[in-house]
DNA sequence: ATACAATTCATACTTTAGTATGAGTGTTTT
DNA sequence: AAAACACTCATACTAAAGTATGAATTGTAT
């Protein structure tokens, strides 16, 4: 196919040779991109860094975000309380506020939403 | 630069024209791959596919794995029950069995463990 | 100084999650 | 056929999660 194209360029003359070469370059440039995307990077997903601006925009305080991370790691309120040296009551308050700010009904949903918002790592 | 290359091909004559075009194709093919890799996929991490063998090894049934996915998406037992057209009681049974098989104390922990085991997507 | 936000905690309450147990119905395996 | 398994469901219970309300403390901005 490549040789047919080059033969065709000989027939049409030198006038549009630059355009043909440029066309080939563009085609293979695109092929290179798509090959790389579909073959070599078949098993990748984009992972952006944590969006600190979005955390602020949501009105999440430093402590609330800290609690959110622990929730996402699978800890119970009591376990988080012990880890952060506060009462379970305090964690409950934080979690409640987190749910409101993330518009979630449950902590599991909060985790999902937080990840979609790129507030939490995967 | 592109036009200089094409001019060069005119000077050298028609003999190696195919090779020059092929060379250009290869060059831009590689450029396409590298551009795609370095610029567009700067923020990517490898994500393995779901390890179905591991699911089996854990003894998770098809239905249990189905429930696990819904749990991870942030749904409540009742919501999962409605989605799968079974009773909440059934979902509770499934979740309980999932926790035992994943050695988790809570559903949030089960989600974490499942992701570490590459049983769930991120 | 005072208004404000963040953090802490408690108490009381409702809801959801999770456990234990037993059991019925299919399907597959031996 | 009988055993084994997967799926279903119920009831009753305990534990954890989540809500509502009020309040004290501390640091910070005005």
mmCIF file of C-alpha atoms (C1' of nucleotides) in Angstrom:
data_model
loop_
_atom_site.group_PDB
_atom_site.id
_atom_site.type_symbol
_atom_site.label_atom_id
_atom_site.label_comp_id
_atom_site.label_asym_id
_atom_site.label_seq_id
_atom_site.Cartn_x
_atom_site.Cartn_y
_atom_site.Cartn_z
ATOM 1 C CA UNK A 1 0.000 0.000 0.000
ATOM 2 C CA UNK A 2 2.891 2.276 0.827
ATOM 3 C CA UNK A 3 4.497 1.674 -2.548
ATOM 4 C CA UNK A 4 1.255 2.320 -4.387
ATOM 5 C CA UNK A 5 1.030 5.674 -2.703
ATOM 6 C CA UNK A 6 4.576 6.589 -3.625
ATOM 7 C CA UNK A 7 4.017 5.497 -7.225
ATOM 8 C CA UNK A 8 0.955 7.661 -7.331
ATOM 9 C CA UNK A 9 3.007 10.619 -6.209
ATOM 10 C CA UNK A 10 5.364 10.019 -9.151
ATOM 11 C CA UNK A 11 2.490 10.053 -11.598
ATOM 12 C CA UNK A 12 0.951 13.236 -10.314
ATOM 13 C CA UNK A 13 4.309 14.960 -10.456
ATOM 14 C CA UNK A 14 6.306 17.107 -8.086
ATOM 15 C CA UNK A 15 3.721 19.840 -7.593
ATOM 16 C CA UNK A 16 1.841 18.278 -4.702
ATOM 17 C CA UNK A 17 4.649 16.070 -3.459
ATOM 18 C CA UNK A 18 5.092 18.081 -0.301
ATOM 19 C CA UNK A 19 1.408 17.697 0.507
ATOM 20 C CA UNK A 20 1.500 13.976 -0.049
ATOM 21 C CA UNK A 21 4.493 13.602 2.224
ATOM 22 C CA UNK A 22 2.883 15.857 4.776
ATOM 23 C CA UNK A 23 -0.260 13.764 4.511
ATOM 24 C CA UNK A 24 1.674 10.581 5.075
ATOM 25 C CA UNK A 25 3.409 12.160 8.025
ATOM 26 C CA UNK A 26 0.103 13.200 9.564
ATOM 27 C CA UNK A 27 -1.446 9.799 8.939
ATOM 28 C CA UNK A 28 1.389 7.936 10.603
ATOM 29 C CA UNK A 29 1.496 10.508 13.362
ATOM 30 C CA UNK A 30 -2.140 9.733 14.132
ATOM 31 C CA UNK A 31 -1.528 6.008 13.731
ATOM 32 C CA UNK A 32 1.330 6.291 16.201
ATOM 33 C CA UNK A 33 -0.916 7.981 18.717
ATOM 34 C CA UNK A 34 -3.748 5.505 18.317
ATOM 35 C CA UNK A 35 -1.440 2.494 18.389
ATOM 36 C CA UNK A 36 0.118 3.778 21.555
ATOM 37 C CA UNK A 37 -3.263 4.414 23.079
ATOM 38 C CA UNK A 38 -5.005 1.206 22.108
ATOM 39 C CA UNK A 39 -2.216 -1.332 22.231
ATOM 40 C CA UNK A 40 0.428 -0.205 24.655
ATOM 41 C CA UNK A 41 -1.780 1.622 27.130
ATOM 42 C CA UNK A 42 -4.733 -0.697 27.108
ATOM 43 C CA UNK A 43 -4.610 -1.165 30.837
ATOM 44 C CA UNK A 44 -4.296 2.385 32.118
ATOM 45 C CA UNK A 45 -6.645 4.923 33.552
ATOM 46 C CA UNK A 46 -6.004 8.601 34.126
ATOM 47 C CA UNK A 47 -5.150 9.457 37.696
ATOM 48 C CA UNK A 48 -4.971 13.121 38.419
ATOM 49 C CA UNK A 49 -3.419 14.476 41.557
ATOM 50 C CA UNK A 50 -5.570 15.502 44.458
ATOM 51 C CA UNK A 51 -7.501 18.636 43.615
ATOM 52 C CA UNK A 52 -6.900 20.806 46.662
ATOM 53 C CA UNK A 53 -8.798 23.657 45.111
ATOM 54 C CA UNK A 54 -11.860 21.474 44.829
ATOM 55 C CA UNK A 55 -11.534 20.474 48.458
ATOM 56 C CA UNK A 56 -11.629 24.129 49.391
ATOM 57 C CA UNK A 57 -14.464 24.812 46.985
ATOM 58 C CA UNK A 58 -16.521 22.127 48.706
ATOM 59 C CA UNK A 59 -15.902 23.823 52.015
ATOM 60 C CA UNK A 60 -14.164 20.795 53.489
ATOM 61 C CA UNK A 61 -11.966 21.762 56.419
ATOM 62 C CA UNK A 62 -8.541 20.268 56.993
ATOM 63 C CA UNK A 63 -9.855 18.013 59.723
ATOM 64 C CA UNK A 64 -12.867 16.912 57.719
ATOM 65 C CA UNK A 65 -10.672 15.935 54.813
ATOM 66 C CA UNK A 66 -8.435 14.043 57.197
ATOM 67 C CA UNK A 67 -11.434 12.102 58.472
ATOM 68 C CA UNK A 68 -12.626 11.484 54.930
ATOM 69 C CA UNK A 69 -9.321 9.819 54.101
ATOM 70 C CA UNK A 70 -9.617 7.524 57.087
ATOM 71 C CA UNK A 71 -13.194 6.675 56.209
ATOM 72 C CA UNK A 72 -12.063 5.752 52.707
ATOM 73 C CA UNK A 73 -9.390 3.496 54.126
ATOM 74 C CA UNK A 74 -12.154 1.441 55.689
ATOM 75 C CA UNK A 75 -11.919 2.434 59.334
ATOM 76 C CA UNK A 76 -14.893 2.673 61.694
ATOM 77 C CA UNK A 77 -15.754 5.892 63.529
ATOM 78 C CA UNK A 78 -14.293 4.483 66.725
ATOM 79 C CA UNK A 79 -11.059 3.475 65.009
ATOM 80 C CA UNK A 80 -10.705 6.910 63.435
ATOM 81 C CA UNK A 81 -11.380 8.522 66.788
ATOM 82 C CA UNK A 82 -8.603 6.515 68.428
ATOM 83 C CA UNK A 83 -6.208 7.235 65.594
ATOM 84 C CA UNK A 84 -6.819 10.977 65.732
ATOM 85 C CA UNK A 85 -7.048 11.091 69.551
ATOM 86 C CA UNK A 86 -10.570 12.494 69.698
ATOM 87 C CA UNK A 87 -13.938 11.096 70.742
ATOM 88 C CA UNK A 88 -16.169 9.024 68.512
ATOM 89 C CA UNK A 89 -18.741 11.765 68.892
ATOM 90 C CA UNK A 90 -16.386 14.184 67.200
ATOM 91 C CA UNK A 91 -15.852 11.842 64.279
ATOM 92 C CA UNK A 92 -19.587 11.433 63.887
ATOM 93 C CA UNK A 93 -19.949 15.187 63.672
ATOM 94 C CA UNK A 94 -17.204 15.394 61.067
ATOM 95 C CA UNK A 95 -18.627 12.553 59.005
ATOM 96 C CA UNK A 96 -22.077 14.109 59.088
ATOM 97 C CA UNK A 97 -20.660 17.385 57.814
ATOM 98 C CA UNK A 98 -18.681 15.562 55.141
ATOM 99 C CA UNK A 99 -21.817 13.827 53.883
ATOM 100 C CA UNK A 100 -23.636 17.138 53.585
ATOM 101 C CA UNK A 101 -20.768 18.821 51.761
ATOM 102 C CA UNK A 102 -20.285 15.908 49.368
ATOM 103 C CA UNK A 103 -24.037 15.465 48.976
ATOM 104 C CA UNK A 104 -23.827 11.812 49.997
ATOM 105 C CA UNK A 105 -26.259 9.671 51.958
ATOM 106 C CA UNK A 106 -23.717 7.168 53.203
ATOM 107 C CA UNK A 107 -19.986 7.022 53.811
ATOM 108 C CA UNK A 108 -19.560 4.495 51.009
ATOM 109 C CA UNK A 109 -21.210 6.924 48.616
ATOM 110 C CA UNK A 110 -19.028 9.725 49.958
ATOM 111 C CA UNK A 111 -15.965 7.667 49.076
ATOM 112 C CA UNK A 112 -17.215 7.174 45.539
ATOM 113 C CA UNK A 113 -18.071 10.835 45.060
ATOM 114 C CA UNK A 114 -14.770 11.947 46.528
ATOM 115 C CA UNK A 115 -12.915 9.751 44.077
ATOM 116 C CA UNK A 116 -14.937 11.016 41.152
ATOM 117 C CA UNK A 117 -14.119 14.549 42.218
ATOM 118 C CA UNK A 118 -10.446 13.547 42.382
ATOM 119 C CA UNK A 119 -10.319 14.453 46.012
ATOM 120 C CA UNK A 120 -9.136 10.989 46.972
ATOM 121 C CA UNK A 121 -6.524 8.727 45.428
ATOM 122 C CA UNK A 122 -7.494 5.382 44.016
ATOM 123 C CA UNK B 1 11.560 21.459 8.417
ATOM 124 C CA UNK B 2 9.018 19.327 6.619
ATOM 125 C CA UNK B 3 9.466 21.264 3.387
ATOM 126 C CA UNK B 4 13.221 21.010 3.580
ATOM 127 C CA UNK B 5 12.952 17.248 3.761
ATOM 128 C CA UNK B 6 10.657 17.119 0.759
ATOM 129 C CA UNK B 7 13.018 19.374 -1.214
ATOM 130 C CA UNK B 8 15.837 17.037 -0.356
ATOM 131 C CA UNK B 9 13.911 14.113 -1.754
ATOM 132 C CA UNK B 10 13.515 15.963 -5.036
ATOM 133 C CA UNK B 11 17.247 16.531 -5.284
ATOM 134 C CA UNK B 12 18.185 12.926 -4.639
ATOM 135 C CA UNK B 13 15.833 11.782 -7.354
ATOM 136 C CA UNK B 14 13.146 9.098 -7.625
ATOM 137 C CA UNK B 15 15.285 6.100 -6.801
ATOM 138 C CA UNK B 16 15.004 6.203 -3.011
ATOM 139 C CA UNK B 17 11.746 8.115 -2.836
ATOM 140 C CA UNK B 18 9.887 5.188 -1.365
ATOM 141 C CA UNK B 19 12.483 4.827 1.356
ATOM 142 C CA UNK B 20 12.344 8.494 2.186
ATOM 143 C CA UNK B 21 8.576 8.391 2.462
ATOM 144 C CA UNK B 22 8.777 5.235 4.517
ATOM 145 C CA UNK B 23 11.345 6.931 6.715
ATOM 146 C CA UNK B 24 9.124 9.918 7.207
ATOM 147 C CA UNK B 25 6.252 7.611 8.021
ATOM 148 C CA UNK B 26 8.310 5.789 10.616
ATOM 149 C CA UNK B 27 9.634 9.019 12.086
ATOM 150 C CA UNK B 28 6.183 10.473 12.541
ATOM 151 C CA UNK B 29 4.893 7.133 13.744
ATOM 152 C CA UNK B 30 7.450 7.245 16.536
ATOM 153 C CA UNK B 31 6.780 10.924 17.156
ATOM 154 C CA UNK B 32 3.097 10.133 17.465
ATOM 155 C CA UNK B 33 3.791 7.457 20.038
ATOM 156 C CA UNK B 34 6.156 9.580 22.092
ATOM 157 C CA UNK B 35 3.897 12.639 21.965
ATOM 158 C CA UNK B 36 1.016 10.523 23.121
ATOM 159 C CA UNK B 37 3.066 8.979 25.884
ATOM 160 C CA UNK B 38 4.789 12.042 27.256
ATOM 161 C CA UNK B 39 2.213 14.747 26.762
ATOM 162 C CA UNK B 40 -1.219 13.203 26.782
ATOM 163 C CA UNK B 41 -0.609 10.387 29.225
ATOM 164 C CA UNK B 42 1.533 12.209 31.710
ATOM 165 C CA UNK B 43 -0.749 11.405 34.608
ATOM 166 C CA UNK B 44 -1.506 7.727 34.273
ATOM 167 C CA UNK B 45 -0.940 4.721 36.447
ATOM 168 C CA UNK B 46 -1.136 1.089 35.472
ATOM 169 C CA UNK B 47 -4.450 -0.558 36.284
ATOM 170 C CA UNK B 48 -4.634 -4.292 35.980
ATOM 171 C CA UNK B 49 -7.778 -6.008 34.882
ATOM 172 C CA UNK B 50 -10.050 -7.744 37.320
ATOM 173 C CA UNK B 51 -8.461 -10.915 38.607
ATOM 174 C CA UNK B 52 -11.220 -13.436 38.056
ATOM 175 C CA UNK B 53 -9.030 -16.247 39.261
ATOM 176 C CA UNK B 54 -8.605 -14.492 42.570
ATOM 177 C CA UNK B 55 -12.355 -14.031 42.859
ATOM 178 C CA UNK B 56 -12.736 -17.755 42.486
ATOM 179 C CA UNK B 57 -9.888 -18.446 44.865
ATOM 180 C CA UNK B 58 -11.647 -16.371 47.504
ATOM 181 C CA UNK B 59 -14.762 -18.452 47.036
ATOM 182 C CA UNK B 60 -16.864 -15.490 45.997
ATOM 183 C CA UNK B 61 -19.931 -16.589 44.048
ATOM 184 C CA UNK B 62 -21.187 -14.740 41.000
ATOM 185 C CA UNK B 63 -24.000 -13.157 42.965
ATOM 186 C CA UNK B 64 -21.741 -12.186 45.843
ATOM 187 C CA UNK B 65 -19.351 -10.464 43.490
ATOM 188 C CA UNK B 66 -22.256 -8.663 41.897
ATOM 189 C CA UNK B 67 -23.349 -7.397 45.308
ATOM 190 C CA UNK B 68 -19.785 -6.400 46.141
ATOM 191 C CA UNK B 69 -19.680 -4.174 43.069
ATOM 192 C CA UNK B 70 -22.887 -2.437 44.085
ATOM 193 C CA UNK B 71 -21.630 -1.978 47.620
ATOM 194 C CA UNK B 72 -18.486 -0.374 46.226
ATOM 195 C CA UNK B 73 -20.574 1.986 44.147
ATOM 196 C CA UNK B 74 -21.992 3.374 47.379
ATOM 197 C CA UNK B 75 -25.462 1.849 47.438
ATOM 198 C CA UNK B 76 -27.308 0.827 50.615
ATOM 199 C CA UNK B 77 -28.527 -2.730 51.137
ATOM 200 C CA UNK B 78 -32.068 -1.658 50.315
ATOM 201 C CA UNK B 79 -30.995 0.064 47.117
ATOM 202 C CA UNK B 80 -29.026 -2.984 46.015
ATOM 203 C CA UNK B 81 -32.002 -5.193 46.823
ATOM 204 C CA UNK B 82 -34.272 -3.083 44.613
ATOM 205 C CA UNK B 83 -31.723 -3.017 41.806
ATOM 206 C CA UNK B 84 -31.264 -6.794 41.827
ATOM 207 C CA UNK B 85 -34.950 -7.542 42.471
ATOM 208 C CA UNK B 86 -34.407 -9.428 45.707
ATOM 209 C CA UNK B 87 -35.142 -8.710 49.362
ATOM 210 C CA UNK B 88 -32.942 -6.633 51.618
ATOM 211 C CA UNK B 89 -32.591 -9.752 53.742
ATOM 212 C CA UNK B 90 -30.922 -11.523 50.847
ATOM 213 C CA UNK B 91 -28.459 -8.697 50.341
ATOM 214 C CA UNK B 92 -27.605 -8.759 54.035
ATOM 215 C CA UNK B 93 -26.818 -12.430 53.762
ATOM 216 C CA UNK B 94 -24.627 -11.839 50.731
ATOM 217 C CA UNK B 95 -22.787 -8.929 52.330
ATOM 218 C CA UNK B 96 -22.167 -10.945 55.477
ATOM 219 C CA UNK B 97 -20.669 -13.754 53.424
ATOM 220 C CA UNK B 98 -18.581 -11.265 51.444
ATOM 221 C CA UNK B 99 -17.143 -9.814 54.642
ATOM 222 C CA UNK B 100 -16.126 -13.243 55.869
ATOM 223 C CA UNK B 101 -14.526 -14.206 52.567
ATOM 224 C CA UNK B 102 -12.640 -10.920 52.278
ATOM 225 C CA UNK B 103 -11.784 -10.946 55.969
ATOM 226 C CA UNK B 104 -13.308 -7.501 56.456
ATOM 227 C CA UNK B 105 -15.157 -6.059 59.415
ATOM 228 C CA UNK B 106 -17.105 -3.460 57.489
ATOM 229 C CA UNK B 107 -18.255 -2.878 53.930
ATOM 230 C CA UNK B 108 -15.917 0.071 53.569
ATOM 231 C CA UNK B 109 -13.013 -2.145 54.507
ATOM 232 C CA UNK B 110 -14.244 -4.793 52.089
ATOM 233 C CA UNK B 111 -14.106 -2.220 49.305
ATOM 234 C CA UNK B 112 -10.526 -1.344 50.170
ATOM 235 C CA UNK B 113 -9.426 -4.968 50.375
ATOM 236 C CA UNK B 114 -11.178 -5.834 47.134
ATOM 237 C CA UNK B 115 -9.350 -3.040 45.355
ATOM 238 C CA UNK B 116 -6.022 -4.082 46.778
ATOM 239 C CA UNK B 117 -6.695 -7.603 45.551
ATOM 240 C CA UNK B 118 -7.541 -6.135 42.124
ATOM 241 C CA UNK B 119 -10.982 -7.598 42.335
ATOM 242 C CA UNK B 120 -12.582 -4.198 41.847
ATOM 243 C CA UNK B 121 -11.752 -1.411 39.420
ATOM 244 C CA UNK B 122 -10.603 1.940 40.706
ATOM 245 C "C1'" DA C 1 -12.297 43.600 70.901
ATOM 246 C "C1'" DT C 2 -15.563 40.925 68.492
ATOM 247 C "C1'" DA C 3 -17.243 38.393 64.951
ATOM 248 C "C1'" DC C 4 -16.221 34.105 62.652
ATOM 249 C "C1'" DA C 5 -14.770 29.591 61.506
ATOM 250 C "C1'" DA C 6 -12.878 25.276 63.111
ATOM 251 C "C1'" DT C 7 -12.671 21.816 66.403
ATOM 252 C "C1'" DT C 8 -14.183 19.486 70.104
ATOM 253 C "C1'" DC C 9 -17.744 16.902 72.894
ATOM 254 C "C1'" DA C 10 -22.235 15.241 74.808
ATOM 255 C "C1'" DT C 11 -26.870 13.385 74.837
ATOM 256 C "C1'" DA C 12 -30.699 11.533 72.672
ATOM 257 C "C1'" DC C 13 -32.570 9.669 68.865
ATOM 258 C "C1'" DT C 14 -33.475 7.137 64.181
ATOM 259 C "C1'" DT C 15 -31.686 4.461 60.655
ATOM 260 C "C1'" DT C 16 -28.671 1.305 58.484
ATOM 261 C "C1'" DA C 17 -25.440 -2.398 58.875
ATOM 262 C "C1'" DG C 18 -24.161 -6.720 60.301
ATOM 263 C "C1'" DT C 19 -24.771 -11.456 62.921
ATOM 264 C "C1'" DA C 20 -27.037 -15.745 63.950
ATOM 265 C "C1'" DT C 21 -30.091 -19.112 62.830
ATOM 266 C "C1'" DG C 22 -33.087 -21.763 60.246
ATOM 267 C "C1'" DA C 23 -35.181 -22.946 56.147
ATOM 268 C "C1'" DG C 24 -37.063 -23.434 51.193
ATOM 269 C "C1'" DT C 25 -35.825 -23.980 46.252
ATOM 270 C "C1'" DG C 26 -33.254 -25.071 42.513
ATOM 271 C "C1'" DT C 27 -28.869 -26.857 40.130
ATOM 272 C "C1'" DT C 28 -24.888 -29.493 39.786
ATOM 273 C "C1'" DT C 29 -21.899 -33.184 41.145
ATOM 274 C "C1'" DT C 30 -20.918 -37.731 42.732
ATOM 275 C "C1'" DA D 1 -30.844 -40.503 44.466
ATOM 276 C "C1'" DA D 2 -28.152 -38.014 47.737
ATOM 277 C "C1'" DA D 3 -24.776 -34.657 48.714
ATOM 278 C "C1'" DA D 4 -23.157 -30.242 47.865
ATOM 279 C "C1'" DC D 5 -23.707 -25.695 46.465
ATOM 280 C "C1'" DA D 6 -25.850 -21.220 45.215
ATOM 281 C "C1'" DC D 7 -29.563 -18.331 45.955
ATOM 282 C "C1'" DT D 8 -33.313 -16.904 48.282
ATOM 283 C "C1'" DC D 9 -35.978 -15.199 52.476
ATOM 284 C "C1'" DA D 10 -37.479 -14.433 57.363
ATOM 285 C "C1'" DT D 11 -37.066 -13.253 62.193
ATOM 286 C "C1'" DA D 12 -34.691 -11.557 65.921
ATOM 287 C "C1'" DC D 13 -30.983 -9.560 67.628
ATOM 288 C "C1'" DT D 14 -26.560 -6.490 68.377
ATOM 289 C "C1'" DA D 15 -23.612 -3.022 66.633
ATOM 290 C "C1'" DA D 16 -22.472 0.738 64.007
ATOM 291 C "C1'" DA D 17 -23.728 4.730 61.428
ATOM 292 C "C1'" DG D 18 -25.962 8.885 60.941
ATOM 293 C "C1'" DT D 19 -29.067 13.077 62.575
ATOM 294 C "C1'" DA D 20 -30.301 16.855 65.569
ATOM 295 C "C1'" DT D 21 -29.285 19.985 68.946
ATOM 296 C "C1'" DG D 22 -26.653 22.550 71.920
ATOM 297 C "C1'" DA D 23 -22.462 24.049 73.726
ATOM 298 C "C1'" DA D 24 -17.400 25.064 75.046
ATOM 299 C "C1'" DT D 25 -12.833 26.198 73.274
ATOM 300 C "C1'" DT D 26 -9.417 28.118 70.282
ATOM 301 C "C1'" DG D 27 -7.366 30.648 66.593
ATOM 302 C "C1'" DT D 28 -8.075 34.119 63.135
ATOM 303 C "C1'" DA D 29 -9.722 37.907 60.615
ATOM 304 C "C1'" DT D 30 -11.865 42.523 60.866
#
